[in-house]
mmCIF file of C-alpha atoms in Angstrom:
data_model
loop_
_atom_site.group_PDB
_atom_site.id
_atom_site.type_symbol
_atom_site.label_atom_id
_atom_site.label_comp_id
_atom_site.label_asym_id
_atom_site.label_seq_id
_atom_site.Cartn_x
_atom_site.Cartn_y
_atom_site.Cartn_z
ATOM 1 C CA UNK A 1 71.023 -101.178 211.067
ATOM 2 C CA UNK A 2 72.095 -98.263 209.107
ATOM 3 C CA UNK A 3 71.102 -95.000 209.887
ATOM 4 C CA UNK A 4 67.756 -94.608 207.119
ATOM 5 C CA UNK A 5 66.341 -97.318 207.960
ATOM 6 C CA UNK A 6 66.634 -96.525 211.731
ATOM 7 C CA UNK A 7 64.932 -93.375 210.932
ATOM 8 C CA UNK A 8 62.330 -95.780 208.942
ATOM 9 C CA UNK A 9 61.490 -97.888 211.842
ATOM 10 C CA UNK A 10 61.658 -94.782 214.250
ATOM 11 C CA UNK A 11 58.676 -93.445 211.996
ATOM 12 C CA UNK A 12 57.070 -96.814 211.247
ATOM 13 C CA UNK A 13 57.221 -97.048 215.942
ATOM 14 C CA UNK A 14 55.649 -93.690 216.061
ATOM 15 C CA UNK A 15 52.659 -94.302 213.382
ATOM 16 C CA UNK A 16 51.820 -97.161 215.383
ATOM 17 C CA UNK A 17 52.657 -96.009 218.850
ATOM 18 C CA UNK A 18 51.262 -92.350 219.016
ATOM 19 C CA UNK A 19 52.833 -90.214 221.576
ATOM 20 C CA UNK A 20 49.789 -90.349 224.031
ATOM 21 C CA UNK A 21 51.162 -93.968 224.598
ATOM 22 C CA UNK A 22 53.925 -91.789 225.977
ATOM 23 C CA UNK A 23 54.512 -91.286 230.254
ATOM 24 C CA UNK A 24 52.725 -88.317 231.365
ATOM 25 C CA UNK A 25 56.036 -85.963 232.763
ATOM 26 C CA UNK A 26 55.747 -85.995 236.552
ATOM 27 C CA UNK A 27 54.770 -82.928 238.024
ATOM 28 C CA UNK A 28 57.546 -80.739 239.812
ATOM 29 C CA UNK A 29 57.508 -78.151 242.414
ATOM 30 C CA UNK A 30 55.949 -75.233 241.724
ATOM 31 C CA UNK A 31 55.419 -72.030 243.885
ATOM 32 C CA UNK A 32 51.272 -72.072 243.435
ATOM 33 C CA UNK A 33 49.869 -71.104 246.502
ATOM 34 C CA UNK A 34 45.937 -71.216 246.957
ATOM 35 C CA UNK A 35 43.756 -70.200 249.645
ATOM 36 C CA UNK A 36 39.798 -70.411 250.532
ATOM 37 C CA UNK A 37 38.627 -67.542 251.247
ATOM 38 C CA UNK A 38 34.712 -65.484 252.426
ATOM 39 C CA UNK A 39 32.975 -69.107 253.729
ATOM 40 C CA UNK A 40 32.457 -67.774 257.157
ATOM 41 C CA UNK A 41 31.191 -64.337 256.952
ATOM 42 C CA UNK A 42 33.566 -62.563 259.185
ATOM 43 C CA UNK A 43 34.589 -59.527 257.536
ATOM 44 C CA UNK A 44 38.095 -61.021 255.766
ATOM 45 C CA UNK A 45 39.049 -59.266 252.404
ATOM 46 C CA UNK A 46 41.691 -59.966 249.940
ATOM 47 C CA UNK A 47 43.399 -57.026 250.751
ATOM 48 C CA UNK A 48 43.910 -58.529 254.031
ATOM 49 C CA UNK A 49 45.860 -61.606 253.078
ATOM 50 C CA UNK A 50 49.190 -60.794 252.364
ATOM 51 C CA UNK A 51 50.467 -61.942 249.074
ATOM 52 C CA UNK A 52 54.311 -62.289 248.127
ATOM 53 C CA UNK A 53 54.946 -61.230 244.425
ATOM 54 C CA UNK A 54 57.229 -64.103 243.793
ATOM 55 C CA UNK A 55 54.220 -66.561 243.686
ATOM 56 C CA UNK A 56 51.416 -67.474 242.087
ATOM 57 C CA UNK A 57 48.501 -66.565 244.181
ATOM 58 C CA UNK A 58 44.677 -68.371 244.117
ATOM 59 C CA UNK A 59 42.290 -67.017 245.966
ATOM 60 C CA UNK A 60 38.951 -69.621 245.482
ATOM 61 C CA UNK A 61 35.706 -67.720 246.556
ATOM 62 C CA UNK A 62 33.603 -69.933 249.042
ATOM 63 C CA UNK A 63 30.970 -71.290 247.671
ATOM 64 C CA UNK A 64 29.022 -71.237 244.759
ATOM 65 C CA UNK A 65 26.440 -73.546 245.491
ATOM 66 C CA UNK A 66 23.327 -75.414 243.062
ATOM 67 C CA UNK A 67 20.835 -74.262 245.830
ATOM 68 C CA UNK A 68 18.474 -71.797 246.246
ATOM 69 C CA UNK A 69 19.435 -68.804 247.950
ATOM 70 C CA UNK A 70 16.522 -67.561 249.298
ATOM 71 C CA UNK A 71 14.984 -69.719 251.344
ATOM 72 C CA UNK A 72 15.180 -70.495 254.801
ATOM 73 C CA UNK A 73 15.519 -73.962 253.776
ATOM 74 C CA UNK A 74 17.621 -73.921 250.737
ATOM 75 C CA UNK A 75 16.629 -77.000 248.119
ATOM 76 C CA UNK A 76 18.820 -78.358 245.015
ATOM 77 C CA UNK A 77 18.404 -76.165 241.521
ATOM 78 C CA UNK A 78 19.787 -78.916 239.277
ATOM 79 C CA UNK A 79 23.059 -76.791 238.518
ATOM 80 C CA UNK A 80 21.464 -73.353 238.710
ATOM 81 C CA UNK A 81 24.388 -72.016 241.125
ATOM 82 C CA UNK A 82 24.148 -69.022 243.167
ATOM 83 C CA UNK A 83 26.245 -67.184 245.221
ATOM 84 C CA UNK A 84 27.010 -68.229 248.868
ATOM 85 C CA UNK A 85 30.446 -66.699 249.887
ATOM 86 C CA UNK A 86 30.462 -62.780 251.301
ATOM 87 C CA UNK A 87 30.081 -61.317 248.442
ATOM 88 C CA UNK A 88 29.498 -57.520 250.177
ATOM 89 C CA UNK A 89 33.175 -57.536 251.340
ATOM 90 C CA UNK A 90 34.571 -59.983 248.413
ATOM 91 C CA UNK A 91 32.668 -58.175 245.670
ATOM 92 C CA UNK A 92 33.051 -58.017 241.600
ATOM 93 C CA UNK A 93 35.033 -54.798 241.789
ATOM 94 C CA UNK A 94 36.828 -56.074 245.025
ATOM 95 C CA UNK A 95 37.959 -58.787 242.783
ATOM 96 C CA UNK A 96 39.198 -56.502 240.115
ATOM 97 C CA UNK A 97 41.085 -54.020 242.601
ATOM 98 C CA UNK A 98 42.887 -57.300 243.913
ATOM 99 C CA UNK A 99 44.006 -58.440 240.474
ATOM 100 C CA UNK A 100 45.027 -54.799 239.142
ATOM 101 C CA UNK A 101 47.117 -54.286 242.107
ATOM 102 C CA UNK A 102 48.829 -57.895 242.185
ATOM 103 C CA UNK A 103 49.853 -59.709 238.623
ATOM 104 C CA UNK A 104 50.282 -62.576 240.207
ATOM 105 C CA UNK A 105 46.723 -62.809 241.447
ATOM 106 C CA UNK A 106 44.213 -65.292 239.924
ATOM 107 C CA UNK A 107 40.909 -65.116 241.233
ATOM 108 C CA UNK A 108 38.744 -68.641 241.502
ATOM 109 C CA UNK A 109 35.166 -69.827 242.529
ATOM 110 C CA UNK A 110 34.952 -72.880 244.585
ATOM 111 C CA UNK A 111 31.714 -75.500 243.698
ATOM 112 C CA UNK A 112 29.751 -76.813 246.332
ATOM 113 C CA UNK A 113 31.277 -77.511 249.816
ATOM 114 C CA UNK A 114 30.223 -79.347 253.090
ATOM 115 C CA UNK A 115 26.869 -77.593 253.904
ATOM 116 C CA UNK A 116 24.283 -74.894 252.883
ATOM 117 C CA UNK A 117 22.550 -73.573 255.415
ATOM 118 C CA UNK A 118 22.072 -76.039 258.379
ATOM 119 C CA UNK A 119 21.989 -79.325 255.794
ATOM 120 C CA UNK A 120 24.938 -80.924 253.792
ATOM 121 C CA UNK A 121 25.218 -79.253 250.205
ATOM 122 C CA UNK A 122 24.461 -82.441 247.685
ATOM 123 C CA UNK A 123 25.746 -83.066 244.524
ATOM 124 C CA UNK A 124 21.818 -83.783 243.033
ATOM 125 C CA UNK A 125 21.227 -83.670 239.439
ATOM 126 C CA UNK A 126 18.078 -84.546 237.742
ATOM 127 C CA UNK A 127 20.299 -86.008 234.760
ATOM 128 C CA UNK A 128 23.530 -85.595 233.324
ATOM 129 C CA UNK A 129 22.670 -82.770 230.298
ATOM 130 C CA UNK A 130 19.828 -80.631 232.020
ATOM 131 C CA UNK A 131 22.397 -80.127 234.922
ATOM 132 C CA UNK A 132 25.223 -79.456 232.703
ATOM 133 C CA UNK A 133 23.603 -77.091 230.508
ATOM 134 C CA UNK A 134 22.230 -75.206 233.839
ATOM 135 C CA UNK A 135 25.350 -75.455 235.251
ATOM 136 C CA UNK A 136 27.359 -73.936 231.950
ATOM 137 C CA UNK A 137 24.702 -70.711 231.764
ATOM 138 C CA UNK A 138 24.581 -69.995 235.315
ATOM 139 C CA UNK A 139 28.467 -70.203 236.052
ATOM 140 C CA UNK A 140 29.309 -68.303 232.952
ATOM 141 C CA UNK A 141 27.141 -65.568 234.410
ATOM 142 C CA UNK A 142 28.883 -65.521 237.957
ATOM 143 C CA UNK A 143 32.199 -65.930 236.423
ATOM 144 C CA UNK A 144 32.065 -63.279 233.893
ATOM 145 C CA UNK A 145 30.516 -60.854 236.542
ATOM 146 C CA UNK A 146 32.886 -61.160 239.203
ATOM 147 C CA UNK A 147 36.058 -61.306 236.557
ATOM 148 C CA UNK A 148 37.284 -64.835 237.387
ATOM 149 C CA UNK A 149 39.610 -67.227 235.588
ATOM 150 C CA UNK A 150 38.913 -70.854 237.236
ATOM 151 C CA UNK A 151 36.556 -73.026 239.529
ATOM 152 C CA UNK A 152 37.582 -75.766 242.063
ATOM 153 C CA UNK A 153 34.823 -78.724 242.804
ATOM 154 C CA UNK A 154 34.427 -79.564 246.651
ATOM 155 C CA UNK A 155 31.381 -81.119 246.363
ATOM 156 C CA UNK A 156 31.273 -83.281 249.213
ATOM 157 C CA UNK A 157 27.906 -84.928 249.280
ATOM 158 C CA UNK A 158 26.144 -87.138 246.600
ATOM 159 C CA UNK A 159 22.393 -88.306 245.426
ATOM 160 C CA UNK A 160 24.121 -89.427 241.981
ATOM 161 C CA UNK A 161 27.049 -92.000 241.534
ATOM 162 C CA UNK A 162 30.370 -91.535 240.080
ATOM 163 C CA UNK A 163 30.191 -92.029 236.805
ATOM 164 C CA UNK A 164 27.327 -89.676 237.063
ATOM 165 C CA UNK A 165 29.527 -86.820 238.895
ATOM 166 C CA UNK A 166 32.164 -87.663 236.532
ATOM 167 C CA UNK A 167 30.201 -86.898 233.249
ATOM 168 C CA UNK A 168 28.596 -83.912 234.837
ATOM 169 C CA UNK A 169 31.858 -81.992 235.925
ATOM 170 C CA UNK A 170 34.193 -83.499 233.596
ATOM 171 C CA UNK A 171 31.571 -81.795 230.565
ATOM 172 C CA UNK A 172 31.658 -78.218 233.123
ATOM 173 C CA UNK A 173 35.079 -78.282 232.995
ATOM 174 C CA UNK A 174 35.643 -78.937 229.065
ATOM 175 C CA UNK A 175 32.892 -76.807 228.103
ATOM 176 C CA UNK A 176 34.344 -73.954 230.600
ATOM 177 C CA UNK A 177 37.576 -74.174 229.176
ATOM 178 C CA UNK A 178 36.581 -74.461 225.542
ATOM 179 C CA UNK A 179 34.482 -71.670 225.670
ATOM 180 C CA UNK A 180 37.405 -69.485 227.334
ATOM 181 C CA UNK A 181 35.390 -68.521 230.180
ATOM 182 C CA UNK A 182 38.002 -70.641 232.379
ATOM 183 C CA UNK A 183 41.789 -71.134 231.910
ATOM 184 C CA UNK A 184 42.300 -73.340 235.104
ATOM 185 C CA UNK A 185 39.916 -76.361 236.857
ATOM 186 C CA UNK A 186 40.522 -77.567 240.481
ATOM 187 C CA UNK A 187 38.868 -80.776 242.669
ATOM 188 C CA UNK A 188 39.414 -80.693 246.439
ATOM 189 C CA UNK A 189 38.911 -84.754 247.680
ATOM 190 C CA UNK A 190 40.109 -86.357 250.916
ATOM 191 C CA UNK A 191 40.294 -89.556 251.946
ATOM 192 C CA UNK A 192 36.713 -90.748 252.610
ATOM 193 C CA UNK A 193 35.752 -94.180 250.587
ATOM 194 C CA UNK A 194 32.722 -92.382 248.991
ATOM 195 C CA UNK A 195 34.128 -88.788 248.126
ATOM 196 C CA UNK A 196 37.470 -90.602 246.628
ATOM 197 C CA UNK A 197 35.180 -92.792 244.424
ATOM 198 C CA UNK A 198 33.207 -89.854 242.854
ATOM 199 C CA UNK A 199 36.268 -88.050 242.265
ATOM 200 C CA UNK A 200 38.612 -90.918 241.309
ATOM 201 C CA UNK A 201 36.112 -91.550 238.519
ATOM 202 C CA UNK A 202 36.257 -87.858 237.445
ATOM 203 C CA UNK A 203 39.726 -87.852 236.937
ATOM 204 C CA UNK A 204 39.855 -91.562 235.565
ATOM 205 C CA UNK A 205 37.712 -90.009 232.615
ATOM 206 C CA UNK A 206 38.512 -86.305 232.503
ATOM 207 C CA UNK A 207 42.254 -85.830 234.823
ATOM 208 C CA UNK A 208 43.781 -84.271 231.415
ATOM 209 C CA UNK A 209 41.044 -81.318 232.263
ATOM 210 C CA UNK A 210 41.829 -81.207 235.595
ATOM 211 C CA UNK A 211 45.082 -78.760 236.794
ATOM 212 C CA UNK A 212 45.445 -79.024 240.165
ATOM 213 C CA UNK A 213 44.341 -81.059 243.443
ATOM 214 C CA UNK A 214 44.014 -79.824 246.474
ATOM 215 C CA UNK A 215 43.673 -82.953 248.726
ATOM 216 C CA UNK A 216 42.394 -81.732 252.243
ATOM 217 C CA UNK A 217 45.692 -82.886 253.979
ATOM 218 C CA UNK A 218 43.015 -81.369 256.995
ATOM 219 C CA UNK A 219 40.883 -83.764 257.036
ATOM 220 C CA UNK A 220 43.539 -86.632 258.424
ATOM 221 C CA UNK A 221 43.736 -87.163 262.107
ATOM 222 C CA UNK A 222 44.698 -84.352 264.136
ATOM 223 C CA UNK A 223 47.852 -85.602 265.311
ATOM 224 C CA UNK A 224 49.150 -86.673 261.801
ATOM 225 C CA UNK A 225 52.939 -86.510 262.006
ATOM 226 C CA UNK A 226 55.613 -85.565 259.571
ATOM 227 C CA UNK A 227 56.015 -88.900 258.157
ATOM 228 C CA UNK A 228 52.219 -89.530 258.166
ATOM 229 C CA UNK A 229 51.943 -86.681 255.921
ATOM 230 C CA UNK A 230 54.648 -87.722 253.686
ATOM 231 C CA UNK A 231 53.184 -90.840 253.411
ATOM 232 C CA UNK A 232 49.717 -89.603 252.702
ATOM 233 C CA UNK A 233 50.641 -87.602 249.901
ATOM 234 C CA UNK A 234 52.239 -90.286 248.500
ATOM 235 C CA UNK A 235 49.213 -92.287 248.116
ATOM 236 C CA UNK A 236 47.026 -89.571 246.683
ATOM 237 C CA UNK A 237 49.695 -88.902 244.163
ATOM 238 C CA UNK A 238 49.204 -92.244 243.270
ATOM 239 C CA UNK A 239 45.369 -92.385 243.693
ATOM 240 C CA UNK A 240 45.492 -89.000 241.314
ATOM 241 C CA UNK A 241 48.703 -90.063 239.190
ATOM 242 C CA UNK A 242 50.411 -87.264 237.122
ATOM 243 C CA UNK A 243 48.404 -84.935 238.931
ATOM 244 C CA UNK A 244 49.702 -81.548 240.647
ATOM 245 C CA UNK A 245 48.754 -82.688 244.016
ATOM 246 C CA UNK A 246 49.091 -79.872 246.443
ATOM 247 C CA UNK A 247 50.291 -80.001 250.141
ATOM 248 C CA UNK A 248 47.265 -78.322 252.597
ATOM 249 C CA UNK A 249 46.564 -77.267 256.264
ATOM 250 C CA UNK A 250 43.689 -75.632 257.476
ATOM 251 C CA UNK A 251 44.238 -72.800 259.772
ATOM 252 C CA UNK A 252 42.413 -73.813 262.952
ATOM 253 C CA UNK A 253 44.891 -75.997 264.019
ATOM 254 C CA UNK A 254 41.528 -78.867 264.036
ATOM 255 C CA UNK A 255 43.220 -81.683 261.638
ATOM 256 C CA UNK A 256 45.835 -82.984 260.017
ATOM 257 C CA UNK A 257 49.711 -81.557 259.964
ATOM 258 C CA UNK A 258 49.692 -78.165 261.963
ATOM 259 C CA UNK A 259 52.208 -76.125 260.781
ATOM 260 C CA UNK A 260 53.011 -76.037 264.762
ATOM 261 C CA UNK A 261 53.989 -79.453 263.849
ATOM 262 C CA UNK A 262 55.797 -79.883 261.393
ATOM 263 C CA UNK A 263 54.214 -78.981 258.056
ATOM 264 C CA UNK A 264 57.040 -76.758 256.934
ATOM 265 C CA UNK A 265 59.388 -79.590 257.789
ATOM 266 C CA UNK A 266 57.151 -81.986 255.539
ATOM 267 C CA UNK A 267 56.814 -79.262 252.836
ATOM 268 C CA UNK A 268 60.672 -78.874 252.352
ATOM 269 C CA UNK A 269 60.930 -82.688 252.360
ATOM 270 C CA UNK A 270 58.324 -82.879 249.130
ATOM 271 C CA UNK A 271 60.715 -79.722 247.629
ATOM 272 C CA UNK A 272 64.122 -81.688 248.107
ATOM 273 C CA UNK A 273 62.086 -84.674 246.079
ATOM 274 C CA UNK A 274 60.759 -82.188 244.134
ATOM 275 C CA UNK A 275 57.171 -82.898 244.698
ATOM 276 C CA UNK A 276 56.220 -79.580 246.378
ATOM 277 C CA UNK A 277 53.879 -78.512 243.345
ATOM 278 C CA UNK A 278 52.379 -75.674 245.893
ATOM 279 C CA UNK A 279 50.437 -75.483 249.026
ATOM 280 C CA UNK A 280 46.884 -74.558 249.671
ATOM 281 C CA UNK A 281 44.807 -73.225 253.068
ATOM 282 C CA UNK A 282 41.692 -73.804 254.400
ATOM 283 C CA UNK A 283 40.995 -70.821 255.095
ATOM 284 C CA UNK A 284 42.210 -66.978 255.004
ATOM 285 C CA UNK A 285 38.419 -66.654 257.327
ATOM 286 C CA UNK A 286 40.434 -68.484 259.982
ATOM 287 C CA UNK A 287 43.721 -67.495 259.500
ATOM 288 C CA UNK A 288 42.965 -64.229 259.941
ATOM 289 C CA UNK A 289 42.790 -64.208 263.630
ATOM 290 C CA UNK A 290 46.896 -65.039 263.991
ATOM 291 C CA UNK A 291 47.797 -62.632 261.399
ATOM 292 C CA UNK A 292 48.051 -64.651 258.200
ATOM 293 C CA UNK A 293 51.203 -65.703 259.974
ATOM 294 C CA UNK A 294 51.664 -68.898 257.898
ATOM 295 C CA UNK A 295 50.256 -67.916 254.476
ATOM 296 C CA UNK A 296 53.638 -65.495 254.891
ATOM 297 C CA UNK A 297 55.805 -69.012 255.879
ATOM 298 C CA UNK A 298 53.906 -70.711 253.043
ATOM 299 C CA UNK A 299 54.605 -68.254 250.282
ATOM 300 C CA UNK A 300 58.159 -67.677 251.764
ATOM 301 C CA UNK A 301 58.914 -71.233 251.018
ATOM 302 C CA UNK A 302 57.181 -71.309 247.776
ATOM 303 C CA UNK A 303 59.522 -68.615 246.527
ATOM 304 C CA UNK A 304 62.728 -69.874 247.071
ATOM 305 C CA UNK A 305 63.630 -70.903 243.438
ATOM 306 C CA UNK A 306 61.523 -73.633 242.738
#
């Protein structure tokens, strides 16, 4: 074939084939690290956490929540969130003091969580567009007021099924992100049959939205070894494919791969494959009691040239 009409059948292949036929690139390593921060109400601020300026640093604010706040018994508002991390020590201007110092510091608001007061938090809407539209008014108005540039979605607890959650977050997101308010959207699964279905539909219909996931690595066994981990991430990287799946620990030592054993070993495994695409704690509350000893191993690792 001579070389037009090569070029002919080249453009004939890509009328009919458009590029989003085309392989999403795999994600490579990155040095994103994340951390969970003002859950627990003891004190911690971001000036505490040490932060190395060869990163890219997340802090995710702990929780916003679609529940009342006043209460004793706090009830579902239909995505009318309010404000449930310590906001008196991890304040709007606290926020923009933390940013204005560091470059490198992105500031997020995590949706949700495992309780609210002494219940589970639920994912409850009363339909797919009243809880959207609440949802896009009321998070604007946090998000603008404490200067922040993305969410993360850890609901953990349903009264709606997944196609449900998926429409309902998948519009947040998009509408976030169109609107400008956000420039980055997280989800924060782990391996339970009904939180992986609600979030394996969300990213079945809206992934391309979604920029990072941090899989609670945590919430495996306690005694998870170093090729239990490897393994593990494996299969969420497939369960979330082309996604930026990010190695975790949580900082109580209570599940998963302890960096006692072994989760910087496992880490610099994923880098050599180049699958390290950045690591994520749970939670700078805990951590803060040993110093912040392995956010500083975490972001040291990160750094080397990624």
């Amino acid at each position: 074939m001579d070389s037009s009409k090569l070029l002919i059948a080249l453009f004939v292949f890509q009328v009919f084939f458009p590029c989003h036929m085309s392989i999403q690139a795999a994600p490579e390593n990155s040095d994103l690290f994340r951390e969970y921060i003002g859950a627990e109400f003891n004190n911690v601020k971001f000036t505490d956490v040490p932060i190395d300026s060869n990163v890219e640093f997340h802090f995710i604010l702990s929780f916003a929540i679609d529940y009342d706040s006043t209460s004793g018994s706090p009830s579902p508002t239909n995505g009318k969130f309010n404000v449930f991390w310590d906001s008196d020590n991890l304040s709007p201007s606290q926020v923009s003091s933390i940013k204005s110092t560091h470059s490198n510091v992105k500031v997020a608001l995590s949706l949700g969580g495992d309780s609210v007061g002494d219940s589970y938090a639920y994912f409850d809407p009363s339909s797919v567009d009243s809880w959207v539209s609440n949802a896009v008014s009321s998070l604007t108005d946090i998000i603008q007021e404490y200067h922040l540039d993305g969410i993360d979605i850890d609901y953990e607890h349903f009264n709606a099924d997944p196609d449900t959650f998926a429409e309902c977050i998948g519009k947040l997101v998009k509408t976030l992100k169109n609107n400008g308010v956000i420039s980055f959207a997280s989800i924060a699964p782990f391996d339970d049959d009904d939180v992986q279905s609600h979030y394996k539909a969300l990213w079945q219909s809206y992934g391309d939205l979604i920029d990072y996931v941090n899989f609670q690595f945590y919430a495996y066994d306690q005694g998870t070894t170093v090729s239990q981990f490897i393994n593990y991430f494996n299969t969420q990287s497939s369960n979330y494919n082309g996604g930026k799946v990010l190695a975790s620990f949580i900082s109580d030592g209570s599940g998963g791969l302890t960096p006692e054993n072994g989760f910087f070993t496992a880490c610099s495994r994923l880098k050599s494959e180049n699958k390290l695409h950045g690591i994520f704690v749970w939670s700078a509350d805990d951590s803060k009691r040993n110093g912040f000893r392995y956010e500083k191993q975490s972001q040291a690792l990160l750094a080397i040239s990624h």
